Amino acid sequence: MQRFLARRLVHGVIILIGLSILMFTLLVLTPGDPVELMAASNPDIRPEDVAMLRKYYGLDDPMYVRYFKWVRSVLKGDLGYSRTYGTPVTKLVVDRLRNTLTLLATSVAVAFTVGVTAGVYSALHQYSATDYVVTVGAFAGLAMPVFWQGIVFILLFAVWLPWFPAGGMMTPGVAPGWPMFLDRLWHLVLPVSVLATSGMASWTRYMRSSMLEVVRHDYVRTARAKGNPERVVINRHALRNALIPIITLIALSVPGILNGAVLTETVFSWPGMGLLLFQAVLGHDYNVAMAVLLFLALMTVIFNLLADLAYGLADPRIRYD
């Protein structure tokens, strides 16, 4: 196990270095830069001021020099300074991370609860009308792009039926305590519904398939032959074994849901990491964009490692040495 962990950690570091080079290159090659944006918004700026700013930000340095300067700062624990927000990037990311984790944790909880419940019910009532409805709904959830679904939900439930807010995280002026908590839940409904749809749909399909396979095993038939109630057979013998592959899939799905939060937060103006990344890319705020992209890459590496470990814990036949 130790050798496996050491090998995967080395692989993770190599992947992060490669991704950081790729992301930095793509950001730098994006047309325009912060000084060009500044000059375009201020016609009175002089050419010598533009040249001075380019030298100050190091924009005229070769790309590899800029990359190594950024790496040296990161290794010192300094993610740089946000040109757009005028604050250290570390403080900005920490503030936004809390909002993203709230959205992510709620979405995963909703997707897991609904997906597993629907998958189990669909498997236990195979070829029933409910099974067909769940199957069609799962395929529809998998087929709908996040940004399109978000716009449709805003039109349906915020414009035509004004049940929920179209965006934001809270209502200005709301009293602290329970009113603020309920207001936050009210604002979470639409973005969580959109972000959870894909995971909910895929977990429903996986759970249905896993449950159908498990209920045909001999130990389930034996449990029924012993006279155990159907509820005990399903919950104690079938469901626990059917959940094993789903738990590992969840670890693999979390990075995808986190990346989907970029679009969801942008559509619903949710002040999290995704909206921060979108605004940083548009504003050529390289330090902020690199910090958020590196965080997303790090989360992907960590959750893939957790999924590999979960496979070993769930299936004793797997050996890591």
PDB file of C-alpha atoms in Angstrom:
ATOM      1  CA  MET A   1       0.000   0.000   0.000  1.00  0.00           C
ATOM      2  CA  GLN A   2       2.838   2.413   0.882  1.00  0.00           C
ATOM      3  CA  ARG A   3       4.550   1.792  -2.468  1.00  0.00           C
ATOM      4  CA  PHE A   4       1.257   2.278  -4.288  1.00  0.00           C
ATOM      5  CA  LEU A   5       0.593   5.564  -2.481  1.00  0.00           C
ATOM      6  CA  ALA A   6       4.132   6.813  -3.119  1.00  0.00           C
ATOM      7  CA  ARG A   7       3.871   5.890  -6.813  1.00  0.00           C
ATOM      8  CA  ARG A   8       0.485   7.588  -7.194  1.00  0.00           C
ATOM      9  CA  LEU A   9       1.693  10.709  -5.371  1.00  0.00           C
ATOM     10  CA  VAL A  10       4.664  10.967  -7.747  1.00  0.00           C
ATOM     11  CA  HIS A  11       2.307  10.515 -10.703  1.00  0.00           C
ATOM     12  CA  GLY A  12       0.008  13.176  -9.248  1.00  0.00           C
ATOM     13  CA  VAL A  13       2.839  15.695  -8.935  1.00  0.00           C
ATOM     14  CA  ILE A  14       3.934  15.029 -12.538  1.00  0.00           C
ATOM     15  CA  ILE A  15       0.351  15.449 -13.765  1.00  0.00           C
ATOM     16  CA  LEU A  16      -0.042  18.727 -11.856  1.00  0.00           C
ATOM     17  CA  ILE A  17       3.230  20.079 -13.298  1.00  0.00           C
ATOM     18  CA  GLY A  18       2.141  19.138 -16.810  1.00  0.00           C
ATOM     19  CA  LEU A  19      -1.305  20.653 -16.339  1.00  0.00           C
ATOM     20  CA  SER A  20       0.137  23.859 -14.870  1.00  0.00           C
ATOM     21  CA  ILE A  21       2.385  24.271 -17.952  1.00  0.00           C
ATOM     22  CA  LEU A  22      -0.554  23.623 -20.284  1.00  0.00           C
ATOM     23  CA  MET A  23      -2.914  25.981 -18.430  1.00  0.00           C
ATOM     24  CA  PHE A  24      -0.322  28.753 -18.172  1.00  0.00           C
ATOM     25  CA  THR A  25       0.470  28.464 -21.886  1.00  0.00           C
ATOM     26  CA  LEU A  26      -3.195  28.611 -22.900  1.00  0.00           C
ATOM     27  CA  LEU A  27      -3.862  31.626 -20.669  1.00  0.00           C
ATOM     28  CA  VAL A  28      -0.841  33.540 -21.979  1.00  0.00           C
ATOM     29  CA  LEU A  29      -1.678  32.715 -25.609  1.00  0.00           C
ATOM     30  CA  THR A  30      -5.224  34.048 -25.153  1.00  0.00           C
ATOM     31  CA  PRO A  31      -5.564  37.200 -27.292  1.00  0.00           C
ATOM     32  CA  GLY A  32      -5.060  40.396 -25.267  1.00  0.00           C
ATOM     33  CA  ASP A  33      -3.488  41.024 -21.876  1.00  0.00           C
ATOM     34  CA  PRO A  34      -4.303  43.113 -18.768  1.00  0.00           C
ATOM     35  CA  VAL A  35      -2.436  46.204 -20.004  1.00  0.00           C
ATOM     36  CA  GLU A  36      -4.215  46.139 -23.369  1.00  0.00           C
ATOM     37  CA  LEU A  37      -7.551  46.035 -21.520  1.00  0.00           C
ATOM     38  CA  MET A  38      -6.439  48.934 -19.350  1.00  0.00           C
ATOM     39  CA  ALA A  39      -5.323  50.977 -22.368  1.00  0.00           C
ATOM     40  CA  ALA A  40      -8.573  50.242 -24.196  1.00  0.00           C
ATOM     41  CA  SER A  41     -10.639  51.503 -21.250  1.00  0.00           C
ATOM     42  CA  ASN A  42      -8.530  54.676 -20.846  1.00  0.00           C
ATOM     43  CA  PRO A  43      -7.816  56.520 -24.144  1.00  0.00           C
ATOM     44  CA  ASP A  44      -5.716  59.130 -22.299  1.00  0.00           C
ATOM     45  CA  ILE A  45      -3.060  56.647 -21.192  1.00  0.00           C
ATOM     46  CA  ARG A  46       0.334  57.422 -22.740  1.00  0.00           C
ATOM     47  CA  PRO A  47       2.424  54.871 -24.682  1.00  0.00           C
ATOM     48  CA  GLU A  48       5.295  55.252 -22.206  1.00  0.00           C
ATOM     49  CA  ASP A  49       2.895  54.382 -19.366  1.00  0.00           C
ATOM     50  CA  VAL A  50       1.786  51.297 -21.281  1.00  0.00           C
ATOM     51  CA  ALA A  51       5.422  50.251 -21.762  1.00  0.00           C
ATOM     52  CA  MET A  52       6.149  50.820 -18.061  1.00  0.00           C
ATOM     53  CA  LEU A  53       3.143  48.723 -17.002  1.00  0.00           C
ATOM     54  CA  ARG A  54       4.091  45.893 -19.352  1.00  0.00           C
ATOM     55  CA  LYS A  55       7.577  45.872 -17.841  1.00  0.00           C
ATOM     56  CA  TYR A  56       6.136  46.009 -14.287  1.00  0.00           C
ATOM     57  CA  TYR A  57       3.858  43.004 -14.888  1.00  0.00           C
ATOM     58  CA  GLY A  58       6.594  41.153 -16.812  1.00  0.00           C
ATOM     59  CA  LEU A  59       4.398  40.811 -19.899  1.00  0.00           C
ATOM     60  CA  ASP A  60       7.332  41.285 -22.281  1.00  0.00           C
ATOM     61  CA  ASP A  61       9.341  38.451 -20.716  1.00  0.00           C
ATOM     62  CA  PRO A  62       9.520  35.111 -22.548  1.00  0.00           C
ATOM     63  CA  MET A  63       6.767  32.708 -21.594  1.00  0.00           C
ATOM     64  CA  TYR A  64       9.061  30.255 -19.807  1.00  0.00           C
ATOM     65  CA  VAL A  65      10.509  33.093 -17.674  1.00  0.00           C
ATOM     66  CA  ARG A  66       6.995  34.150 -16.641  1.00  0.00           C
ATOM     67  CA  TYR A  67       6.073  30.545 -15.851  1.00  0.00           C
ATOM     68  CA  PHE A  68       9.122  29.966 -13.656  1.00  0.00           C
ATOM     69  CA  LYS A  69       8.478  33.261 -11.825  1.00  0.00           C
ATOM     70  CA  TRP A  70       4.943  32.072 -11.113  1.00  0.00           C
ATOM     71  CA  VAL A  71       6.174  28.636  -9.949  1.00  0.00           C
ATOM     72  CA  ARG A  72       8.741  30.245  -7.646  1.00  0.00           C
ATOM     73  CA  SER A  73       6.023  32.381  -6.040  1.00  0.00           C
ATOM     74  CA  VAL A  74       3.688  29.386  -5.612  1.00  0.00           C
ATOM     75  CA  LEU A  75       6.432  27.319  -3.974  1.00  0.00           C
ATOM     76  CA  LYS A  76       6.876  30.164  -1.474  1.00  0.00           C
ATOM     77  CA  GLY A  77       3.148  30.010  -0.692  1.00  0.00           C
ATOM     78  CA  ASP A  78       2.389  33.226  -2.559  1.00  0.00           C
ATOM     79  CA  LEU A  79      -0.292  32.904  -5.258  1.00  0.00           C
ATOM     80  CA  GLY A  80       0.177  36.513  -6.271  1.00  0.00           C
ATOM     81  CA  TYR A  81      -2.069  39.539  -6.310  1.00  0.00           C
ATOM     82  CA  SER A  82      -5.369  39.929  -8.130  1.00  0.00           C
ATOM     83  CA  ARG A  83      -5.196  42.844 -10.522  1.00  0.00           C
ATOM     84  CA  THR A  84      -9.002  42.930 -10.874  1.00  0.00           C
ATOM     85  CA  TYR A  85     -10.026  42.690  -7.219  1.00  0.00           C
ATOM     86  CA  GLY A  86      -6.970  44.353  -5.669  1.00  0.00           C
ATOM     87  CA  THR A  87      -6.546  41.655  -3.013  1.00  0.00           C
ATOM     88  CA  PRO A  88      -4.156  38.716  -2.487  1.00  0.00           C
ATOM     89  CA  VAL A  89      -5.265  35.707  -4.526  1.00  0.00           C
ATOM     90  CA  THR A  90      -5.076  33.386  -1.506  1.00  0.00           C
ATOM     91  CA  LYS A  91      -7.636  35.449   0.418  1.00  0.00           C
ATOM     92  CA  LEU A  92      -9.869  35.724  -2.638  1.00  0.00           C
ATOM     93  CA  VAL A  93      -9.803  31.971  -3.315  1.00  0.00           C
ATOM     94  CA  VAL A  94     -10.446  31.042   0.332  1.00  0.00           C
ATOM     95  CA  ASP A  95     -13.454  33.380   0.470  1.00  0.00           C
ATOM     96  CA  ARG A  96     -14.955  31.943  -2.725  1.00  0.00           C
ATOM     97  CA  LEU A  97     -14.083  28.331  -1.869  1.00  0.00           C
ATOM     98  CA  ARG A  98     -16.586  28.290   1.003  1.00  0.00           C
ATOM     99  CA  ASN A  99     -19.447  29.171  -1.360  1.00  0.00           C
ATOM    100  CA  THR A 100     -18.378  26.576  -3.926  1.00  0.00           C
ATOM    101  CA  LEU A 101     -18.101  23.847  -1.289  1.00  0.00           C
ATOM    102  CA  THR A 102     -21.611  24.691  -0.056  1.00  0.00           C
ATOM    103  CA  LEU A 103     -22.969  24.305  -3.586  1.00  0.00           C
ATOM    104  CA  LEU A 104     -20.897  21.178  -4.285  1.00  0.00           C
ATOM    105  CA  ALA A 105     -21.709  19.353  -1.022  1.00  0.00           C
ATOM    106  CA  THR A 106     -25.433  20.049  -1.343  1.00  0.00           C
ATOM    107  CA  SER A 107     -25.463  18.925  -4.982  1.00  0.00           C
ATOM    108  CA  VAL A 108     -23.600  15.676  -4.242  1.00  0.00           C
ATOM    109  CA  ALA A 109     -25.915  14.915  -1.296  1.00  0.00           C
ATOM    110  CA  VAL A 110     -29.044  15.530  -3.388  1.00  0.00           C
ATOM    111  CA  ALA A 111     -27.694  13.592  -6.382  1.00  0.00           C
ATOM    112  CA  PHE A 112     -26.668  10.618  -4.229  1.00  0.00           C
ATOM    113  CA  THR A 113     -29.939  10.452  -2.277  1.00  0.00           C
ATOM    114  CA  VAL A 114     -32.234  10.821  -5.282  1.00  0.00           C
ATOM    115  CA  GLY A 115     -30.060   8.797  -7.667  1.00  0.00           C
ATOM    116  CA  VAL A 116     -29.657   5.791  -5.353  1.00  0.00           C
ATOM    117  CA  THR A 117     -33.325   5.816  -4.311  1.00  0.00           C
ATOM    118  CA  ALA A 118     -34.566   6.066  -7.895  1.00  0.00           C
ATOM    119  CA  GLY A 119     -32.112   3.401  -9.087  1.00  0.00           C
ATOM    120  CA  VAL A 120     -33.139   0.923  -6.388  1.00  0.00           C
ATOM    121  CA  TYR A 121     -36.848   1.521  -6.936  1.00  0.00           C
ATOM    122  CA  SER A 122     -36.426   1.208 -10.697  1.00  0.00           C
ATOM    123  CA  ALA A 123     -34.532  -2.088 -10.336  1.00  0.00           C
ATOM    124  CA  LEU A 124     -37.059  -3.577  -7.910  1.00  0.00           C
ATOM    125  CA  HIS A 125     -39.919  -2.612 -10.274  1.00  0.00           C
ATOM    126  CA  GLN A 126     -38.226  -3.540 -13.543  1.00  0.00           C
ATOM    127  CA  TYR A 127     -40.291  -2.941 -16.715  1.00  0.00           C
ATOM    128  CA  SER A 128     -42.986  -1.101 -14.754  1.00  0.00           C
ATOM    129  CA  ALA A 129     -44.306   2.316 -15.805  1.00  0.00           C
ATOM    130  CA  THR A 130     -42.206   3.938 -13.056  1.00  0.00           C
ATOM    131  CA  ASP A 131     -39.104   2.133 -14.325  1.00  0.00           C
ATOM    132  CA  TYR A 132     -39.641   3.556 -17.820  1.00  0.00           C
ATOM    133  CA  VAL A 133     -40.259   7.067 -16.434  1.00  0.00           C
ATOM    134  CA  VAL A 134     -37.064   6.907 -14.332  1.00  0.00           C
ATOM    135  CA  THR A 135     -35.069   5.575 -17.294  1.00  0.00           C
ATOM    136  CA  VAL A 136     -36.295   8.305 -19.644  1.00  0.00           C
ATOM    137  CA  GLY A 137     -35.650  10.959 -16.980  1.00  0.00           C
ATOM    138  CA  ALA A 138     -32.107   9.641 -16.412  1.00  0.00           C
ATOM    139  CA  PHE A 139     -31.268   9.736 -20.113  1.00  0.00           C
ATOM    140  CA  ALA A 140     -32.744  13.245 -20.378  1.00  0.00           C
ATOM    141  CA  GLY A 141     -30.626  14.360 -17.418  1.00  0.00           C
ATOM    142  CA  LEU A 142     -27.490  12.954 -19.035  1.00  0.00           C
ATOM    143  CA  ALA A 143     -28.273  14.602 -22.375  1.00  0.00           C
ATOM    144  CA  MET A 144     -28.956  18.149 -21.140  1.00  0.00           C
ATOM    145  CA  PRO A 145     -25.943  20.516 -21.071  1.00  0.00           C
ATOM    146  CA  VAL A 146     -25.554  22.327 -17.753  1.00  0.00           C
ATOM    147  CA  PHE A 147     -25.628  25.857 -19.154  1.00  0.00           C
ATOM    148  CA  TRP A 148     -28.746  25.157 -21.275  1.00  0.00           C
ATOM    149  CA  GLN A 149     -30.549  23.544 -18.355  1.00  0.00           C
ATOM    150  CA  GLY A 150     -29.651  26.504 -16.144  1.00  0.00           C
ATOM    151  CA  ILE A 151     -31.151  29.003 -18.600  1.00  0.00           C
ATOM    152  CA  VAL A 152     -34.294  26.881 -18.994  1.00  0.00           C
ATOM    153  CA  PHE A 153     -34.726  26.606 -15.205  1.00  0.00           C
ATOM    154  CA  ILE A 154     -34.337  30.381 -14.828  1.00  0.00           C
ATOM    155  CA  LEU A 155     -37.008  30.963 -17.482  1.00  0.00           C
ATOM    156  CA  LEU A 156     -39.368  28.385 -15.960  1.00  0.00           C
ATOM    157  CA  PHE A 157     -38.955  28.903 -12.219  1.00  0.00           C
ATOM    158  CA  ALA A 158     -37.705  32.479 -11.894  1.00  0.00           C
ATOM    159  CA  VAL A 159     -39.304  34.368 -14.803  1.00  0.00           C
ATOM    160  CA  TRP A 160     -42.549  32.620 -15.830  1.00  0.00           C
ATOM    161  CA  LEU A 161     -43.188  31.113 -12.385  1.00  0.00           C
ATOM    162  CA  PRO A 162     -41.385  33.438  -9.946  1.00  0.00           C
ATOM    163  CA  TRP A 163     -40.867  30.798  -7.270  1.00  0.00           C
ATOM    164  CA  PHE A 164     -37.085  31.076  -6.877  1.00  0.00           C
ATOM    165  CA  PRO A 165     -34.482  33.823  -7.413  1.00  0.00           C
ATOM    166  CA  ALA A 166     -32.745  33.859 -10.794  1.00  0.00           C
ATOM    167  CA  GLY A 167     -29.294  34.295  -9.272  1.00  0.00           C
ATOM    168  CA  GLY A 168     -27.185  35.409  -6.338  1.00  0.00           C
ATOM    169  CA  MET A 169     -26.606  33.790  -2.978  1.00  0.00           C
ATOM    170  CA  MET A 170     -28.746  35.812  -0.579  1.00  0.00           C
ATOM    171  CA  THR A 171     -31.315  38.591  -0.395  1.00  0.00           C
ATOM    172  CA  PRO A 172     -29.849  41.943   0.716  1.00  0.00           C
ATOM    173  CA  GLY A 173     -30.996  43.059   4.143  1.00  0.00           C
ATOM    174  CA  VAL A 174     -32.272  39.677   5.344  1.00  0.00           C
ATOM    175  CA  ALA A 175     -32.026  39.184   9.118  1.00  0.00           C
ATOM    176  CA  PRO A 176     -29.306  36.851  10.437  1.00  0.00           C
ATOM    177  CA  GLY A 177     -30.155  33.474  11.967  1.00  0.00           C
ATOM    178  CA  TRP A 178     -32.956  31.301  10.664  1.00  0.00           C
ATOM    179  CA  PRO A 179     -34.224  33.890   8.113  1.00  0.00           C
ATOM    180  CA  MET A 180     -30.749  34.038   6.552  1.00  0.00           C
ATOM    181  CA  PHE A 181     -30.431  30.219   6.601  1.00  0.00           C
ATOM    182  CA  LEU A 182     -33.801  29.756   4.899  1.00  0.00           C
ATOM    183  CA  ASP A 183     -32.989  32.496   2.407  1.00  0.00           C
ATOM    184  CA  ARG A 184     -29.726  30.732   1.554  1.00  0.00           C
ATOM    185  CA  LEU A 185     -31.602  27.444   0.976  1.00  0.00           C
ATOM    186  CA  TRP A 186     -34.096  29.298  -1.235  1.00  0.00           C
ATOM    187  CA  HIS A 187     -31.236  30.610  -3.382  1.00  0.00           C
ATOM    188  CA  LEU A 188     -29.649  27.137  -3.522  1.00  0.00           C
ATOM    189  CA  VAL A 189     -32.656  25.370  -5.064  1.00  0.00           C
ATOM    190  CA  LEU A 190     -32.102  26.199  -8.745  1.00  0.00           C
ATOM    191  CA  PRO A 191     -28.275  25.930  -8.926  1.00  0.00           C
ATOM    192  CA  VAL A 192     -28.298  22.686  -6.917  1.00  0.00           C
ATOM    193  CA  SER A 193     -31.050  21.240  -9.122  1.00  0.00           C
ATOM    194  CA  VAL A 194     -28.990  21.976 -12.235  1.00  0.00           C
ATOM    195  CA  LEU A 195     -25.632  20.867 -10.855  1.00  0.00           C
ATOM    196  CA  ALA A 196     -27.025  17.645  -9.344  1.00  0.00           C
ATOM    197  CA  THR A 197     -28.885  16.535 -12.478  1.00  0.00           C
ATOM    198  CA  SER A 198     -25.986  14.894 -14.299  1.00  0.00           C
ATOM    199  CA  GLY A 199     -24.703  12.988 -11.250  1.00  0.00           C
ATOM    200  CA  MET A 200     -28.244  12.023 -10.279  1.00  0.00           C
ATOM    201  CA  ALA A 201     -28.947  10.630 -13.747  1.00  0.00           C
ATOM    202  CA  SER A 202     -25.721   8.637 -14.038  1.00  0.00           C
ATOM    203  CA  TRP A 203     -25.932   7.250 -10.484  1.00  0.00           C
ATOM    204  CA  THR A 204     -29.546   6.210 -11.108  1.00  0.00           C
ATOM    205  CA  ARG A 205     -28.454   4.164 -14.128  1.00  0.00           C
ATOM    206  CA  TYR A 206     -25.465   2.633 -12.307  1.00  0.00           C
ATOM    207  CA  MET A 207     -27.557   1.839  -9.213  1.00  0.00           C
ATOM    208  CA  ARG A 208     -30.294   0.212 -11.270  1.00  0.00           C
ATOM    209  CA  SER A 209     -27.779  -1.945 -13.122  1.00  0.00           C
ATOM    210  CA  SER A 210     -25.877  -2.881  -9.957  1.00  0.00           C
ATOM    211  CA  MET A 211     -29.061  -3.719  -8.063  1.00  0.00           C
ATOM    212  CA  LEU A 212     -30.405  -5.889 -10.897  1.00  0.00           C
ATOM    213  CA  GLU A 213     -27.157  -7.855 -10.888  1.00  0.00           C
ATOM    214  CA  VAL A 214     -27.046  -8.285  -7.100  1.00  0.00           C
ATOM    215  CA  VAL A 215     -30.672  -9.438  -6.597  1.00  0.00           C
ATOM    216  CA  ARG A 216     -30.005 -12.413  -8.896  1.00  0.00           C
ATOM    217  CA  HIS A 217     -27.133 -13.747  -6.764  1.00  0.00           C
ATOM    218  CA  ASP A 218     -27.487 -16.948  -4.765  1.00  0.00           C
ATOM    219  CA  TYR A 219     -26.991 -15.311  -1.367  1.00  0.00           C
ATOM    220  CA  VAL A 220     -30.019 -13.072  -1.980  1.00  0.00           C
ATOM    221  CA  ARG A 221     -32.143 -16.073  -2.965  1.00  0.00           C
ATOM    222  CA  THR A 222     -30.849 -17.880   0.133  1.00  0.00           C
ATOM    223  CA  ALA A 223     -31.825 -14.942   2.334  1.00  0.00           C
ATOM    224  CA  ARG A 224     -35.334 -15.054   0.881  1.00  0.00           C
ATOM    225  CA  ALA A 225     -35.493 -18.855   1.307  1.00  0.00           C
ATOM    226  CA  LYS A 226     -34.706 -18.448   5.012  1.00  0.00           C
ATOM    227  CA  GLY A 227     -37.939 -16.477   5.351  1.00  0.00           C
ATOM    228  CA  ASN A 228     -36.413 -13.056   5.908  1.00  0.00           C
ATOM    229  CA  PRO A 229     -38.769 -10.169   5.194  1.00  0.00           C
ATOM    230  CA  GLU A 230     -38.235  -8.557   1.775  1.00  0.00           C
ATOM    231  CA  ARG A 231     -37.196  -5.300   3.447  1.00  0.00           C
ATOM    232  CA  VAL A 232     -34.392  -7.094   5.312  1.00  0.00           C
ATOM    233  CA  VAL A 233     -33.278  -8.963   2.175  1.00  0.00           C
ATOM    234  CA  ILE A 234     -33.052  -5.756   0.158  1.00  0.00           C
ATOM    235  CA  ASN A 235     -31.505  -3.475   2.798  1.00  0.00           C
ATOM    236  CA  ARG A 236     -29.134  -5.920   4.492  1.00  0.00           C
ATOM    237  CA  HIS A 237     -28.060  -8.236   1.669  1.00  0.00           C
ATOM    238  CA  ALA A 238     -28.721  -6.609  -1.705  1.00  0.00           C
ATOM    239  CA  LEU A 239     -28.379  -2.845  -1.183  1.00  0.00           C
ATOM    240  CA  ARG A 240     -25.103  -2.955   0.744  1.00  0.00           C
ATOM    241  CA  ASN A 241     -23.391  -4.998  -1.963  1.00  0.00           C
ATOM    242  CA  ALA A 242     -24.948  -3.000  -4.799  1.00  0.00           C
ATOM    243  CA  LEU A 243     -23.620   0.244  -3.282  1.00  0.00           C
ATOM    244  CA  ILE A 244     -19.950  -0.868  -3.441  1.00  0.00           C
ATOM    245  CA  PRO A 245     -19.309   0.139  -7.087  1.00  0.00           C
ATOM    246  CA  ILE A 246     -21.404   3.301  -6.649  1.00  0.00           C
ATOM    247  CA  ILE A 247     -19.211   4.569  -3.790  1.00  0.00           C
ATOM    248  CA  THR A 248     -16.128   4.383  -6.000  1.00  0.00           C
ATOM    249  CA  LEU A 249     -17.999   6.084  -8.842  1.00  0.00           C
ATOM    250  CA  ILE A 250     -18.907   8.980  -6.556  1.00  0.00           C
ATOM    251  CA  ALA A 251     -15.230   9.695  -5.922  1.00  0.00           C
ATOM    252  CA  LEU A 252     -14.657   9.780  -9.678  1.00  0.00           C
ATOM    253  CA  SER A 253     -17.738  11.957 -10.281  1.00  0.00           C
ATOM    254  CA  VAL A 254     -16.938  14.705  -7.777  1.00  0.00           C
ATOM    255  CA  PRO A 255     -14.269  16.362 -10.009  1.00  0.00           C
ATOM    256  CA  GLY A 256     -16.784  16.399 -12.872  1.00  0.00           C
ATOM    257  CA  ILE A 257     -19.425  18.025 -10.657  1.00  0.00           C
ATOM    258  CA  LEU A 258     -16.829  20.527  -9.423  1.00  0.00           C
ATOM    259  CA  ASN A 259     -15.935  21.427 -13.001  1.00  0.00           C
ATOM    260  CA  GLY A 260     -19.661  21.700 -13.795  1.00  0.00           C
ATOM    261  CA  ALA A 261     -19.900  24.248 -10.989  1.00  0.00           C
ATOM    262  CA  VAL A 262     -17.945  26.669 -13.201  1.00  0.00           C
ATOM    263  CA  LEU A 263     -20.865  26.894 -15.646  1.00  0.00           C
ATOM    264  CA  THR A 264     -23.559  26.659 -12.956  1.00  0.00           C
ATOM    265  CA  GLU A 265     -22.068  29.463 -10.880  1.00  0.00           C
ATOM    266  CA  THR A 266     -21.685  31.616 -13.983  1.00  0.00           C
ATOM    267  CA  VAL A 267     -25.300  31.111 -15.085  1.00  0.00           C
ATOM    268  CA  PHE A 268     -26.712  31.723 -11.587  1.00  0.00           C
ATOM    269  CA  SER A 269     -24.182  34.425 -10.531  1.00  0.00           C
ATOM    270  CA  TRP A 270     -23.229  32.260  -7.542  1.00  0.00           C
ATOM    271  CA  PRO A 271     -20.120  33.915  -6.016  1.00  0.00           C
ATOM    272  CA  GLY A 272     -17.900  30.845  -5.963  1.00  0.00           C
ATOM    273  CA  MET A 273     -14.719  29.570  -7.593  1.00  0.00           C
ATOM    274  CA  GLY A 274     -16.405  28.946 -10.947  1.00  0.00           C
ATOM    275  CA  LEU A 275     -17.679  32.495 -11.351  1.00  0.00           C
ATOM    276  CA  LEU A 276     -14.305  33.752 -10.139  1.00  0.00           C
ATOM    277  CA  LEU A 277     -12.532  31.709 -12.838  1.00  0.00           C
ATOM    278  CA  PHE A 278     -14.896  32.947 -15.561  1.00  0.00           C
ATOM    279  CA  GLN A 279     -14.339  36.594 -14.596  1.00  0.00           C
ATOM    280  CA  ALA A 280     -10.572  36.082 -14.210  1.00  0.00           C
ATOM    281  CA  VAL A 281     -10.233  34.597 -17.700  1.00  0.00           C
ATOM    282  CA  LEU A 282     -12.274  37.397 -19.267  1.00  0.00           C
ATOM    283  CA  GLY A 283     -10.251  40.022 -17.376  1.00  0.00           C
ATOM    284  CA  HIS A 284      -6.859  38.378 -18.082  1.00  0.00           C
ATOM    285  CA  ASP A 285      -6.271  38.108 -14.332  1.00  0.00           C
ATOM    286  CA  TYR A 286      -3.673  35.378 -14.747  1.00  0.00           C
ATOM    287  CA  ASN A 287      -2.847  34.856 -11.055  1.00  0.00           C
ATOM    288  CA  VAL A 288      -6.487  34.241 -10.108  1.00  0.00           C
ATOM    289  CA  ALA A 289      -7.186  32.040 -13.136  1.00  0.00           C
ATOM    290  CA  MET A 290      -4.102  29.899 -12.511  1.00  0.00           C
ATOM    291  CA  ALA A 291      -4.940  29.511  -8.810  1.00  0.00           C
ATOM    292  CA  VAL A 292      -8.493  28.309  -9.541  1.00  0.00           C
ATOM    293  CA  LEU A 293      -7.424  26.018 -12.404  1.00  0.00           C
ATOM    294  CA  LEU A 294      -4.669  24.527 -10.272  1.00  0.00           C
ATOM    295  CA  PHE A 295      -7.176  23.921  -7.469  1.00  0.00           C
ATOM    296  CA  LEU A 296      -9.540  22.122  -9.884  1.00  0.00           C
ATOM    297  CA  ALA A 297      -6.652  19.989 -11.178  1.00  0.00           C
ATOM    298  CA  LEU A 298      -5.552  19.180  -7.622  1.00  0.00           C
ATOM    299  CA  MET A 299      -9.084  18.104  -6.667  1.00  0.00           C
ATOM    300  CA  THR A 300      -9.253  15.859  -9.751  1.00  0.00           C
ATOM    301  CA  VAL A 301      -5.981  14.144  -8.813  1.00  0.00           C
ATOM    302  CA  ILE A 302      -7.004  13.719  -5.158  1.00  0.00           C
ATOM    303  CA  PHE A 303     -10.442  12.270  -5.894  1.00  0.00           C
ATOM    304  CA  ASN A 304      -9.022   9.874  -8.496  1.00  0.00           C
ATOM    305  CA  LEU A 305      -6.581   8.638  -5.854  1.00  0.00           C
ATOM    306  CA  LEU A 306      -9.433   8.270  -3.356  1.00  0.00           C
ATOM    307  CA  ALA A 307     -11.398   6.276  -5.942  1.00  0.00           C
ATOM    308  CA  ASP A 308      -8.458   3.884  -6.404  1.00  0.00           C
ATOM    309  CA  LEU A 309      -8.182   3.438  -2.649  1.00  0.00           C
ATOM    310  CA  ALA A 310     -11.937   2.917  -2.354  1.00  0.00           C
ATOM    311  CA  TYR A 311     -11.763   0.100  -4.920  1.00  0.00           C
ATOM    312  CA  GLY A 312      -9.295  -1.720  -2.693  1.00  0.00           C
ATOM    313  CA  LEU A 313     -11.376  -1.206   0.436  1.00  0.00           C
ATOM    314  CA  ALA A 314     -14.565  -2.311  -1.320  1.00  0.00           C
ATOM    315  CA  ASP A 315     -13.083  -5.349  -3.058  1.00  0.00           C
ATOM    316  CA  PRO A 316     -10.571  -7.395  -0.982  1.00  0.00           C
ATOM    317  CA  ARG A 317      -9.433  -9.204  -4.165  1.00  0.00           C
ATOM    318  CA  ILE A 318      -7.597  -6.050  -5.290  1.00  0.00           C
ATOM    319  CA  ARG A 319      -3.923  -5.901  -4.278  1.00  0.00           C
ATOM    320  CA  TYR A 320      -1.811  -2.779  -4.599  1.00  0.00           C
ATOM    321  CA  ASP A 321       1.640  -4.396  -4.450  1.00  0.00           C
TER     322      ASP A 321
END
